[in-house]
Coordinates of C-alpha atoms and ligand atoms in Angstrom, one line a residue:
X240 CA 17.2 41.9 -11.4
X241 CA 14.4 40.2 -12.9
X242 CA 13.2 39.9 -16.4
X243 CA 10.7 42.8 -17.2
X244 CA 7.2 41.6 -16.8
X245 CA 7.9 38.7 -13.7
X246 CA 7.0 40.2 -10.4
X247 CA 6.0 37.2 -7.6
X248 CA 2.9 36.7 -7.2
X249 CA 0.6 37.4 -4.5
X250 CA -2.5 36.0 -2.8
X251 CA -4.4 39.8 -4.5
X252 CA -2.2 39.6 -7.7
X253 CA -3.0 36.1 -8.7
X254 CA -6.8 37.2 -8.7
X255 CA -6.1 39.9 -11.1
X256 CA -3.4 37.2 -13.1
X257 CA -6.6 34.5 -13.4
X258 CA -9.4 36.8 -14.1
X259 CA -7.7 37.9 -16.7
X260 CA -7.9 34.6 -18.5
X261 CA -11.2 34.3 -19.8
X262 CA -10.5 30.6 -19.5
X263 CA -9.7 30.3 -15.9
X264 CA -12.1 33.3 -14.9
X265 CA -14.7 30.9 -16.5
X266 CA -14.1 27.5 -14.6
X267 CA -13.6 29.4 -11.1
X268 CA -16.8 31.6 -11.6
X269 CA -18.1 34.4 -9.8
X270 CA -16.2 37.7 -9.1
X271 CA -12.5 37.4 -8.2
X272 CA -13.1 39.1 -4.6
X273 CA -15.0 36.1 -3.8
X274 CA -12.3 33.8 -4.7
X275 CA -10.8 32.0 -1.6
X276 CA -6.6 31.8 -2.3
X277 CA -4.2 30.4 0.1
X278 CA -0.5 30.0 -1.2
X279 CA 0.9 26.3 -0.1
X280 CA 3.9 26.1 -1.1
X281 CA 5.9 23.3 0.8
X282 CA 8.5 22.4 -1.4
X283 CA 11.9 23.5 -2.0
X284 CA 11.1 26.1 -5.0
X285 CA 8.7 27.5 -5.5
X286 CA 5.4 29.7 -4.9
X287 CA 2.2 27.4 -5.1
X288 CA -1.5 29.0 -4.7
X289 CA -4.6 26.9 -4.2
X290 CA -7.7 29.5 -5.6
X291 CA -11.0 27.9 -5.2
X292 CA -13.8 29.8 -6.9
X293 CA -18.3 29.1 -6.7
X294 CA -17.4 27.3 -9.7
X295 CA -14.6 25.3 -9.7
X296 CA -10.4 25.7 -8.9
X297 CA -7.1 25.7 -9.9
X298 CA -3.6 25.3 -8.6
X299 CA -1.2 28.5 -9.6
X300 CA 2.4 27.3 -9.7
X301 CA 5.5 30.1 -10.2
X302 CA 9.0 30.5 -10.0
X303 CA 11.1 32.8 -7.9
X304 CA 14.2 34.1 -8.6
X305 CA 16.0 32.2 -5.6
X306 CA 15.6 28.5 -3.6
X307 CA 12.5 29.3 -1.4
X308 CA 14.2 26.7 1.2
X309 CA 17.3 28.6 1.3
X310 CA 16.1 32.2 0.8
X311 CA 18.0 34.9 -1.6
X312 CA 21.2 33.9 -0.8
X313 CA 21.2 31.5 -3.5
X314 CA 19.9 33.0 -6.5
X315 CA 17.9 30.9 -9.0
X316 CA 17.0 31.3 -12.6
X317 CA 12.8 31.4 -13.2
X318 CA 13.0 29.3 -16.2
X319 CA 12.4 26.0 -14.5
X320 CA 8.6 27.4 -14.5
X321 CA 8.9 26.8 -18.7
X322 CA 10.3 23.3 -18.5
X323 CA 7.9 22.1 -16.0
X324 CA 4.7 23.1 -18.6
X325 CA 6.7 21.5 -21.5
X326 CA 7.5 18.2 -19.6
X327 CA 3.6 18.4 -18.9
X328 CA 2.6 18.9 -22.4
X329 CA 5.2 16.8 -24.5
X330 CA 3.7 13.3 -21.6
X331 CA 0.5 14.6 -20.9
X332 CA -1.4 12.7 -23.4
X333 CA 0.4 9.3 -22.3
X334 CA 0.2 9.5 -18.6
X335 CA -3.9 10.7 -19.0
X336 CA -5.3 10.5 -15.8
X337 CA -2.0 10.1 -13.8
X338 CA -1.0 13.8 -14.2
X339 CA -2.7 16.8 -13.3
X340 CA -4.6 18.3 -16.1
X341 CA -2.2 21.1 -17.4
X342 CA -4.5 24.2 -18.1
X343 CA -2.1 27.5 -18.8
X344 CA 1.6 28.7 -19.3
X345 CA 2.3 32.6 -18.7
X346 CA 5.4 32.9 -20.2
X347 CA 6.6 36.5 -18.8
X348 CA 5.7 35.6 -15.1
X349 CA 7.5 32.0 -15.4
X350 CA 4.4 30.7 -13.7
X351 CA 1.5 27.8 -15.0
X352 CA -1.6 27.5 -13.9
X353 CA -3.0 23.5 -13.4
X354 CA -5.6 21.6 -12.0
X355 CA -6.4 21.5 -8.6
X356 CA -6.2 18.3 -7.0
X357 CA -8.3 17.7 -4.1
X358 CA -8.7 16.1 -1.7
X359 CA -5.6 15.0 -2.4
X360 CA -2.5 15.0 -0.2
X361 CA 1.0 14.5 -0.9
X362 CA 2.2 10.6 -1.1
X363 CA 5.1 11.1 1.8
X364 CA 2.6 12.7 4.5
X365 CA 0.2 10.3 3.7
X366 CA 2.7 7.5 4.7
X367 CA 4.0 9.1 8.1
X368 CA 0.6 9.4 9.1
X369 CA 0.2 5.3 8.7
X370 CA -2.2 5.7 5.5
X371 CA -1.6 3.0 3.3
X372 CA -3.2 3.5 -0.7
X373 CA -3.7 0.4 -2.5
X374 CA -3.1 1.1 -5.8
X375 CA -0.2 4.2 -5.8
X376 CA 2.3 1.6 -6.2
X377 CA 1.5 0.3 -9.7
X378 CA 0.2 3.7 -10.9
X379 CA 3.4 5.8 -10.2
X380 CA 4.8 2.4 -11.7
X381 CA 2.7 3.2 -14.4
X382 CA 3.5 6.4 -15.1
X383 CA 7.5 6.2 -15.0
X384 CA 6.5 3.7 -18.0
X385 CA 4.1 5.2 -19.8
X386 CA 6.3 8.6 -19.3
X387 CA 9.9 7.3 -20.6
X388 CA 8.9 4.5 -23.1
X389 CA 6.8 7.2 -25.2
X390 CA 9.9 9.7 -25.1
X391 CA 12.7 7.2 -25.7
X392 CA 14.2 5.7 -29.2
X393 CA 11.6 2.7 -28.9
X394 CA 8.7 4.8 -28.4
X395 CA 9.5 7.6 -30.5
X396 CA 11.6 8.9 -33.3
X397 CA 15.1 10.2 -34.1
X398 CA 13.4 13.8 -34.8
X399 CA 10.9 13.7 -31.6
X400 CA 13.5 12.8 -29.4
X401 CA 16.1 15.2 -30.7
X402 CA 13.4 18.4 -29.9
X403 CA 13.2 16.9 -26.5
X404 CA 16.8 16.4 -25.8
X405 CA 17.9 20.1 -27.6
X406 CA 14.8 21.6 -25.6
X407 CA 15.3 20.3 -22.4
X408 CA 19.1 20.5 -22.1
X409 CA 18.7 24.2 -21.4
X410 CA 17.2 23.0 -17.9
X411 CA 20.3 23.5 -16.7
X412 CA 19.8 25.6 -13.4
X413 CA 18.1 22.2 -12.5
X414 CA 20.5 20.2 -13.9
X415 CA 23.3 21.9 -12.1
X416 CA 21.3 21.8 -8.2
X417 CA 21.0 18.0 -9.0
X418 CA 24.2 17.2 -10.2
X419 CA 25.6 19.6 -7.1
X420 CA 23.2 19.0 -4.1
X421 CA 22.3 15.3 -5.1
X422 CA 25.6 13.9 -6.7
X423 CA 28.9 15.8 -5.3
X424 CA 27.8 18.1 -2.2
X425 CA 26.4 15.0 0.2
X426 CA 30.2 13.4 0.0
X427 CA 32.1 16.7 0.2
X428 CA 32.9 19.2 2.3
X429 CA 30.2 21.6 1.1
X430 CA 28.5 24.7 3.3
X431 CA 25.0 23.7 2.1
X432 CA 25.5 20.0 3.9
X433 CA 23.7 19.3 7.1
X434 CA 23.2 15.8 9.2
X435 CA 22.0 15.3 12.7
X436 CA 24.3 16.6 15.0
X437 CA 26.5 15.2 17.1
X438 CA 25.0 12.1 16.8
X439 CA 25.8 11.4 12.6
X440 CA 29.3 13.0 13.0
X441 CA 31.1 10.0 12.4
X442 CA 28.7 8.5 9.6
X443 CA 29.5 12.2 7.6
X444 CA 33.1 11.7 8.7
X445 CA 33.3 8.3 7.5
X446 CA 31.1 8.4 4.0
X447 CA 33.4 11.3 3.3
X448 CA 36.6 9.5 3.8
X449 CA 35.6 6.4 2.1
X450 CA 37.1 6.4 -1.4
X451 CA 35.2 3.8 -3.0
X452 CA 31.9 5.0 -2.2
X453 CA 32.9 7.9 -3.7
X454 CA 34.0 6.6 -6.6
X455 CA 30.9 4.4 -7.2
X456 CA 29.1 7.7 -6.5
X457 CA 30.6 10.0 -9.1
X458 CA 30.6 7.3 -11.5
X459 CA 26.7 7.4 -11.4
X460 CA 26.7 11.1 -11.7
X461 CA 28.6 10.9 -14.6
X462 CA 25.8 8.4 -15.8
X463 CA 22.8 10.3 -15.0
X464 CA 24.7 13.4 -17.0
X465 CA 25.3 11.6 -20.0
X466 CA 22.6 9.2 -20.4
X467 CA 19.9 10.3 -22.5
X468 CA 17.6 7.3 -22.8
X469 CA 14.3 9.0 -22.0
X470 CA 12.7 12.2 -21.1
X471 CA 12.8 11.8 -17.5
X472 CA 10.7 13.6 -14.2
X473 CA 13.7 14.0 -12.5
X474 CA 12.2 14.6 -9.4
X475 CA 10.3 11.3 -8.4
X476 CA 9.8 10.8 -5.1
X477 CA 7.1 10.8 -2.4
X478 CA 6.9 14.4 -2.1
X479 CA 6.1 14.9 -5.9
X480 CA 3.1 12.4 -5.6
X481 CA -0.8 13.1 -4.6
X482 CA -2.8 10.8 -3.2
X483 CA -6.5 9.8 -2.6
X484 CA -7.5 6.1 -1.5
X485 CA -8.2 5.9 -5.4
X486 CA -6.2 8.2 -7.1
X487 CA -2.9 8.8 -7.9
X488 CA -1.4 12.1 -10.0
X489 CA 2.2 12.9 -10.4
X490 CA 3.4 16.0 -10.2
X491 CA 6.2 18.8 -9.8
X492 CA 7.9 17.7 -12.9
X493 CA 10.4 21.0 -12.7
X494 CA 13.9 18.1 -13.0
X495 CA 12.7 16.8 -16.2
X496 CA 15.2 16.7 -19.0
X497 CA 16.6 13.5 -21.4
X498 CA 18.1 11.4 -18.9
X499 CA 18.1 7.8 -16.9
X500 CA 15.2 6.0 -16.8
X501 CA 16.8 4.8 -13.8
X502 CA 16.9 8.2 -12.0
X503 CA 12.9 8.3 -12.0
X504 CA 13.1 4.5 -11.0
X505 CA 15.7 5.2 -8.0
X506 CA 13.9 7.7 -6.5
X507 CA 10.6 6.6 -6.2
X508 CA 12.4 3.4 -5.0
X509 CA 14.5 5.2 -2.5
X510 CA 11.3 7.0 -0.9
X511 CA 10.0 3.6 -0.2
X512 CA 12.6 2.2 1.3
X513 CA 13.6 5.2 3.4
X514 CA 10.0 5.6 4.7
X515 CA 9.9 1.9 6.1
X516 CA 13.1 2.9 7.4
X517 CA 11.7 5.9 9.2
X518 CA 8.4 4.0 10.6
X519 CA 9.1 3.0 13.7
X520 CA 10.5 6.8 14.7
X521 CA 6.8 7.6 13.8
X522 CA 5.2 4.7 16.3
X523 CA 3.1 5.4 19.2
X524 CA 1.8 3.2 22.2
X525 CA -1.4 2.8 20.2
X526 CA 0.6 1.6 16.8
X527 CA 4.2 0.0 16.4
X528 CA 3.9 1.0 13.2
X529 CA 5.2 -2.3 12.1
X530 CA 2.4 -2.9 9.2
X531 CA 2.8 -0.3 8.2
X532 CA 6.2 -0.4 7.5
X533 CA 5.8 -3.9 6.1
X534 CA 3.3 -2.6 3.6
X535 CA 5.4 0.2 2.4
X536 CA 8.3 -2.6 1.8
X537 CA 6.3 -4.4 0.3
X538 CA 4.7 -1.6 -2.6
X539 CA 9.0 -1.9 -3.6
X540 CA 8.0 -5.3 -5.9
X541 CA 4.9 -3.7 -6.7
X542 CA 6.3 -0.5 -7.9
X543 CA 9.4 -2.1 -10.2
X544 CA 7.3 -5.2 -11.3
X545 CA 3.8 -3.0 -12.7
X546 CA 7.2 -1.0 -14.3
X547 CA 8.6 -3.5 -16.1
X548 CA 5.7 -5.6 -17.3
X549 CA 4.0 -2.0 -18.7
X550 CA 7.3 -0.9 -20.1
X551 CA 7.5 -4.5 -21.6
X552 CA 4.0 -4.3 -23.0
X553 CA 4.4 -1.0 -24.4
X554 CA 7.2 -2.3 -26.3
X555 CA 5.0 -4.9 -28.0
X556 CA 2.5 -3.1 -28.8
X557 CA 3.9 0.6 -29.7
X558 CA 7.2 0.5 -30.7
X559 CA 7.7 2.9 -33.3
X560 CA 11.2 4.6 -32.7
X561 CA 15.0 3.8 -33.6
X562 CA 16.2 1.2 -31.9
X563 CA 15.2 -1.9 -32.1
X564 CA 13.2 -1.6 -35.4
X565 CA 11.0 -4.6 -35.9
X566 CA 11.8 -4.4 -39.5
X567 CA 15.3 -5.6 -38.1
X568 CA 13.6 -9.0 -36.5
X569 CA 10.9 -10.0 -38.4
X570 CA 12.0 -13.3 -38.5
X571 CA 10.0 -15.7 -35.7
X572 CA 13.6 -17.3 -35.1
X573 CA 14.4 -13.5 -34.1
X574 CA 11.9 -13.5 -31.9
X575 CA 13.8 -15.3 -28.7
X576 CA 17.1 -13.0 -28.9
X577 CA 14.4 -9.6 -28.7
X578 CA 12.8 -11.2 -26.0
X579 CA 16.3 -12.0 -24.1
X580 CA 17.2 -7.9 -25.3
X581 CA 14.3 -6.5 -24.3
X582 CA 15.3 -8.3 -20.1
X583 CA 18.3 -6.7 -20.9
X584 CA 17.6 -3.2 -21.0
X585 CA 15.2 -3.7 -18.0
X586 CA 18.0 -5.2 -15.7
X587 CA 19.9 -2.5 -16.8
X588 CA 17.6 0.2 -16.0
X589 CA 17.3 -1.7 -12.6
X590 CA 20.4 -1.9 -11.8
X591 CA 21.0 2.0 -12.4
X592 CA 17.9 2.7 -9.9
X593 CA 19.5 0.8 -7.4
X594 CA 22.6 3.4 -7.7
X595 CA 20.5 6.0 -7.8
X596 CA 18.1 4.8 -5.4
X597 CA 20.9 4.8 -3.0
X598 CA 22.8 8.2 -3.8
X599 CA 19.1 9.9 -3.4
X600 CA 18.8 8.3 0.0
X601 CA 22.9 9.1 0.8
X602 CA 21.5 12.9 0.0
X603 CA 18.7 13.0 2.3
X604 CA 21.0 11.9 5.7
X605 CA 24.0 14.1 4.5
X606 CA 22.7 16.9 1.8
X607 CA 21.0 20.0 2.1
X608 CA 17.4 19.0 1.5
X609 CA 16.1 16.3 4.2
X610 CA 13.1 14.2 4.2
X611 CA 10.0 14.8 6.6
X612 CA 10.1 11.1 6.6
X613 CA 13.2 11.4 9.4
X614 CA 12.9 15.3 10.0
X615 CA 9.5 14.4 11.7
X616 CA 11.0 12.3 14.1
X617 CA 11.7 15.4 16.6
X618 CA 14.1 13.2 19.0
X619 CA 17.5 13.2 17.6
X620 CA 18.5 10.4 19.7
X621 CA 15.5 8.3 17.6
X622 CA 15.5 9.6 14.4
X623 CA 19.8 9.3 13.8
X624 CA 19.9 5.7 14.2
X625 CA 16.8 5.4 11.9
X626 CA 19.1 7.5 9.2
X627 CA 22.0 5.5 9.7
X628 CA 20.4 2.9 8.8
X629 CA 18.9 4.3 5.8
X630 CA 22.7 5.6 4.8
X631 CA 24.1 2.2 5.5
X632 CA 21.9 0.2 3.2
X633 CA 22.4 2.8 0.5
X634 CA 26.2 2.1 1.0
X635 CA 25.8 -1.2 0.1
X636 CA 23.6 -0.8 -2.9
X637 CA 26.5 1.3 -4.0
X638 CA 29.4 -1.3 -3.0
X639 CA 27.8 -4.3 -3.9
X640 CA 25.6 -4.0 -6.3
X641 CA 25.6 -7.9 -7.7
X642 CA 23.7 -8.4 -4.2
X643 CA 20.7 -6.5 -5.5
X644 CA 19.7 -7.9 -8.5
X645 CA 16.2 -8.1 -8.0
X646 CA 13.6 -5.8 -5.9
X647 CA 13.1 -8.8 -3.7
X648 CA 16.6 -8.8 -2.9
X649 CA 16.1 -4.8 -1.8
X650 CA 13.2 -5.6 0.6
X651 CA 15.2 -8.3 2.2
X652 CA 18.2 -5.8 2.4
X653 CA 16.0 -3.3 4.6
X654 CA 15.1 -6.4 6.3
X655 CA 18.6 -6.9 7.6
X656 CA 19.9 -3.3 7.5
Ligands
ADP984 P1 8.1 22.7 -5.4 O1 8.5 22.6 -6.8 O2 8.5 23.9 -4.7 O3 8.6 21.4 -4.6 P2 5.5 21.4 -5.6 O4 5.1 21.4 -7.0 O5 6.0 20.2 -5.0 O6 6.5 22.6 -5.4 O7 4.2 21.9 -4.8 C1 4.3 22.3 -3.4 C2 3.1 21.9 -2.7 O8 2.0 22.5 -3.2 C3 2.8 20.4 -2.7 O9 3.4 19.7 -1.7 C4 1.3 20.4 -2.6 O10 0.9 20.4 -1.3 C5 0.8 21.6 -3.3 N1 0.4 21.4 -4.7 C6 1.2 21.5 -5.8 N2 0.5 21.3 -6.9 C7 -0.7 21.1 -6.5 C8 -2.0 20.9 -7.2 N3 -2.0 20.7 -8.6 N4 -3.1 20.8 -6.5 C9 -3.1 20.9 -5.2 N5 -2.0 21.1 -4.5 C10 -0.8 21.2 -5.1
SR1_985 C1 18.0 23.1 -3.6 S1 16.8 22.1 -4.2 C2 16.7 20.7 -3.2 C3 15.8 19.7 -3.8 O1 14.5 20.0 -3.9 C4 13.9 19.4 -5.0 O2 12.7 18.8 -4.7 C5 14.9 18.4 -5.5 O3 14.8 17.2 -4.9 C6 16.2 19.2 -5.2 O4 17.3 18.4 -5.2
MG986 MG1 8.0 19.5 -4.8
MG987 MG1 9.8 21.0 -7.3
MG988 MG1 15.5 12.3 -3.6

């Protein structure tokens, strides 16, 4: 049973639900018969409508009580509907213009109502159909460090923090799908797995069997459950990214709890990579796809290096948290040691997107939820080798991580793979 006052919306009921917000009713404009709605949904959770009114529009987001990829069979709690509007409101103001504009929370019918972006299209579609957008690259490297430096210990206090990890700890419905069909499930025997069969038999076989991979994987899923560095996304990759030649927004923030930085890193990282992996299962006799693929390589140094040099700045100019305090090196003599900590912590962080980067990749050949990156290579006997070769590389980001120090080192890895 659901909690009195949810039912799921429909394309009629979510008239009625907007027109009777005199806010919403407002910025869509005339009568709600003449609204046009169309529910989009394409993800793995939820119910998304699109209602476009004389006026203007706005995107409708709610939870159901079950994994809309998997049906009711596997029950779901609605409350990651709450934690997606507070992950919106606690970074909104940092990552202005790079999110979409969060308008509404009804609380009762676990759903949020958002701008609607348009013409926008999802990152991930954009890049199978050979689009390439100039500038997505340093703004999604933008927002992973505009989002975690203003929600960790150097960009915000003992007390802020604290509400953020308390509050977002409860996410644990989300918690537990990440830690199950990201972490263990991929490298177990588990019901929900699925590769492409017959031909990735042996790779399942053999990434099961291979103790040290999964060792080096549970040790990162014990790190991603007991790091809380930053109020993280949690769900960064292609798929949770919109797109216009100009404009980037992140979205479908639904993961988010006080976490990795490195998790958010990984996975935008690991989209890359495993879309220039999937390129040339997406060529056709009018395009090889091979600039294409080299361009998506190369937004990897993009991403990490706009990461790092904003996270860097941001440090200069508004540290105000914990750790770190610049009361502690005042000194100019201090100055060199900060300098030297503050390369540190960002090798560090890469180094855990690397681990992540690759378990999030491991997930997609061997998990339950796939990428249309490969799934839209309809040919098995095209699209498995592409995947092996996705899993492969990922296995040697896990086994030998000193060989991927830099993100340089990661495009001439998918090089070789
Ligand atoms: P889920 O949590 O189920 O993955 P998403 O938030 O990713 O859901 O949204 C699913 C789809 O709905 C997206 O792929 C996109 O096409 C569309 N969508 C989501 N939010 C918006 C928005 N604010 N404006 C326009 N379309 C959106
Ligand atoms: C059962 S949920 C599968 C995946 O969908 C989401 O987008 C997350 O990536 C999650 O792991
Ligand atoms: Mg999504
Ligand atoms: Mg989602
Ligand atoms: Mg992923």
């Amino acid at each position: 049973p659901t909690p009195a006052g949810y039912y799921a919306l429909d394309n009629h009921s979510v008239r009625t639900f907007l027109n009777d917000l005199p806010e919403m009713r407002a910025k869509l404009g005339g009568a709600p018969e003449s609204w046009a709605v169309e529910e989009v949904g394409d993800g793995n959770l939820n119910l998304v409508f699109l209602v476009d009114g004389p006026d203007g529009s706005v995107c409708v987001k709610q939870s159901l009580p079950y994994v809309r990829a998997a049906g009711e069979s596997w029950p779901l709690p609605l409350d990651r509907a709450f934690f997606e509007q507070s992950y919106y409101r606690a970074v909104g103001a940092h990552v202005e213009g790079l999110a979409p504009r969060f308008y509404h929370y009804q609380p009762e019918l676990y759903a949020f109502v958002m701008e609607r972006l348009s013409p926008h299209i999802i990152l991930r579609r954009g890049l199978i159909e050979g689009r390439r957008y100039p500038h997505v690259a340093q703004h999604v490297g933008e927002f992973a460090a505009r989002s975690t430096f203003a929600t960790s210990d150097i960009g915000a206090t003992i007390e802020e923090k604290a509400e953020w990890t308390a509050s977002f700890a409860k996410n644990t419905s989300l918690i537990r799908i990440t830690a199950e069909v990201v972490f263990s499930d991929p490298l177990s025997e588990s019901p929900r797995n699925r590769w492409t069969r017959p031909e990735l038999d042996g790779l399942a076989r053999a990434f099961r069997s291979d103790s040290a991979l999964k060792g080096a994987v549970a040790d990162f899923g014990w790190r991603f459950l007991t790091t809380g560095q930053a109020l993280i996304h949690g769900d960064l990759h292609t798929g949770s990214v919109m797109v216009t030649e100009t404009d980037t927004k992140v979205m479908d923030p639904e993961f988010s709890f006080v976490g990795p930085i490195g998790y958010d890193v990984g996975a935008f990282l690991a989209n890359l990579v495993m879309n220039y992996l999937a390129q040339p299962g997406h060529a056709t006799a009018a395009d090889d796809r091979r600039e294409q693929a080299d361009w998506v390589l190369d937004q990897v140094p993009v991403f990490w290096n706009t990461f790092k040099t904003r996270f860097l700045a941001l440090w200069e100019t508004s540290a105000r948290g914990d750790a770190y305090p610049a009361t502690m090196f005042a000194h100019p003599a201090d100055q060199a040691v900060l300098a030297a900590r503050r390369e540190a912590f960002l090798d560090g962080v890469f180094a855990d997107a690397v681990g992540y980067a690759a378990v999030k990749t491991i997930r997609r050949i061997l998990g339950f939820a796939h990428n249309i990156d490969f799934e839209w290579i309809a040919d098995p006997a095209r699209r498995a080798p592409l995947e092996n070769k996705a899993a492969q590389l990922a296995r040697k980001f896990l086994l030998e991580p000193h060989s991927f120090r830099t993100p340089e080192d990661i495009v001439a890895g998918a090089k070789a793979i």
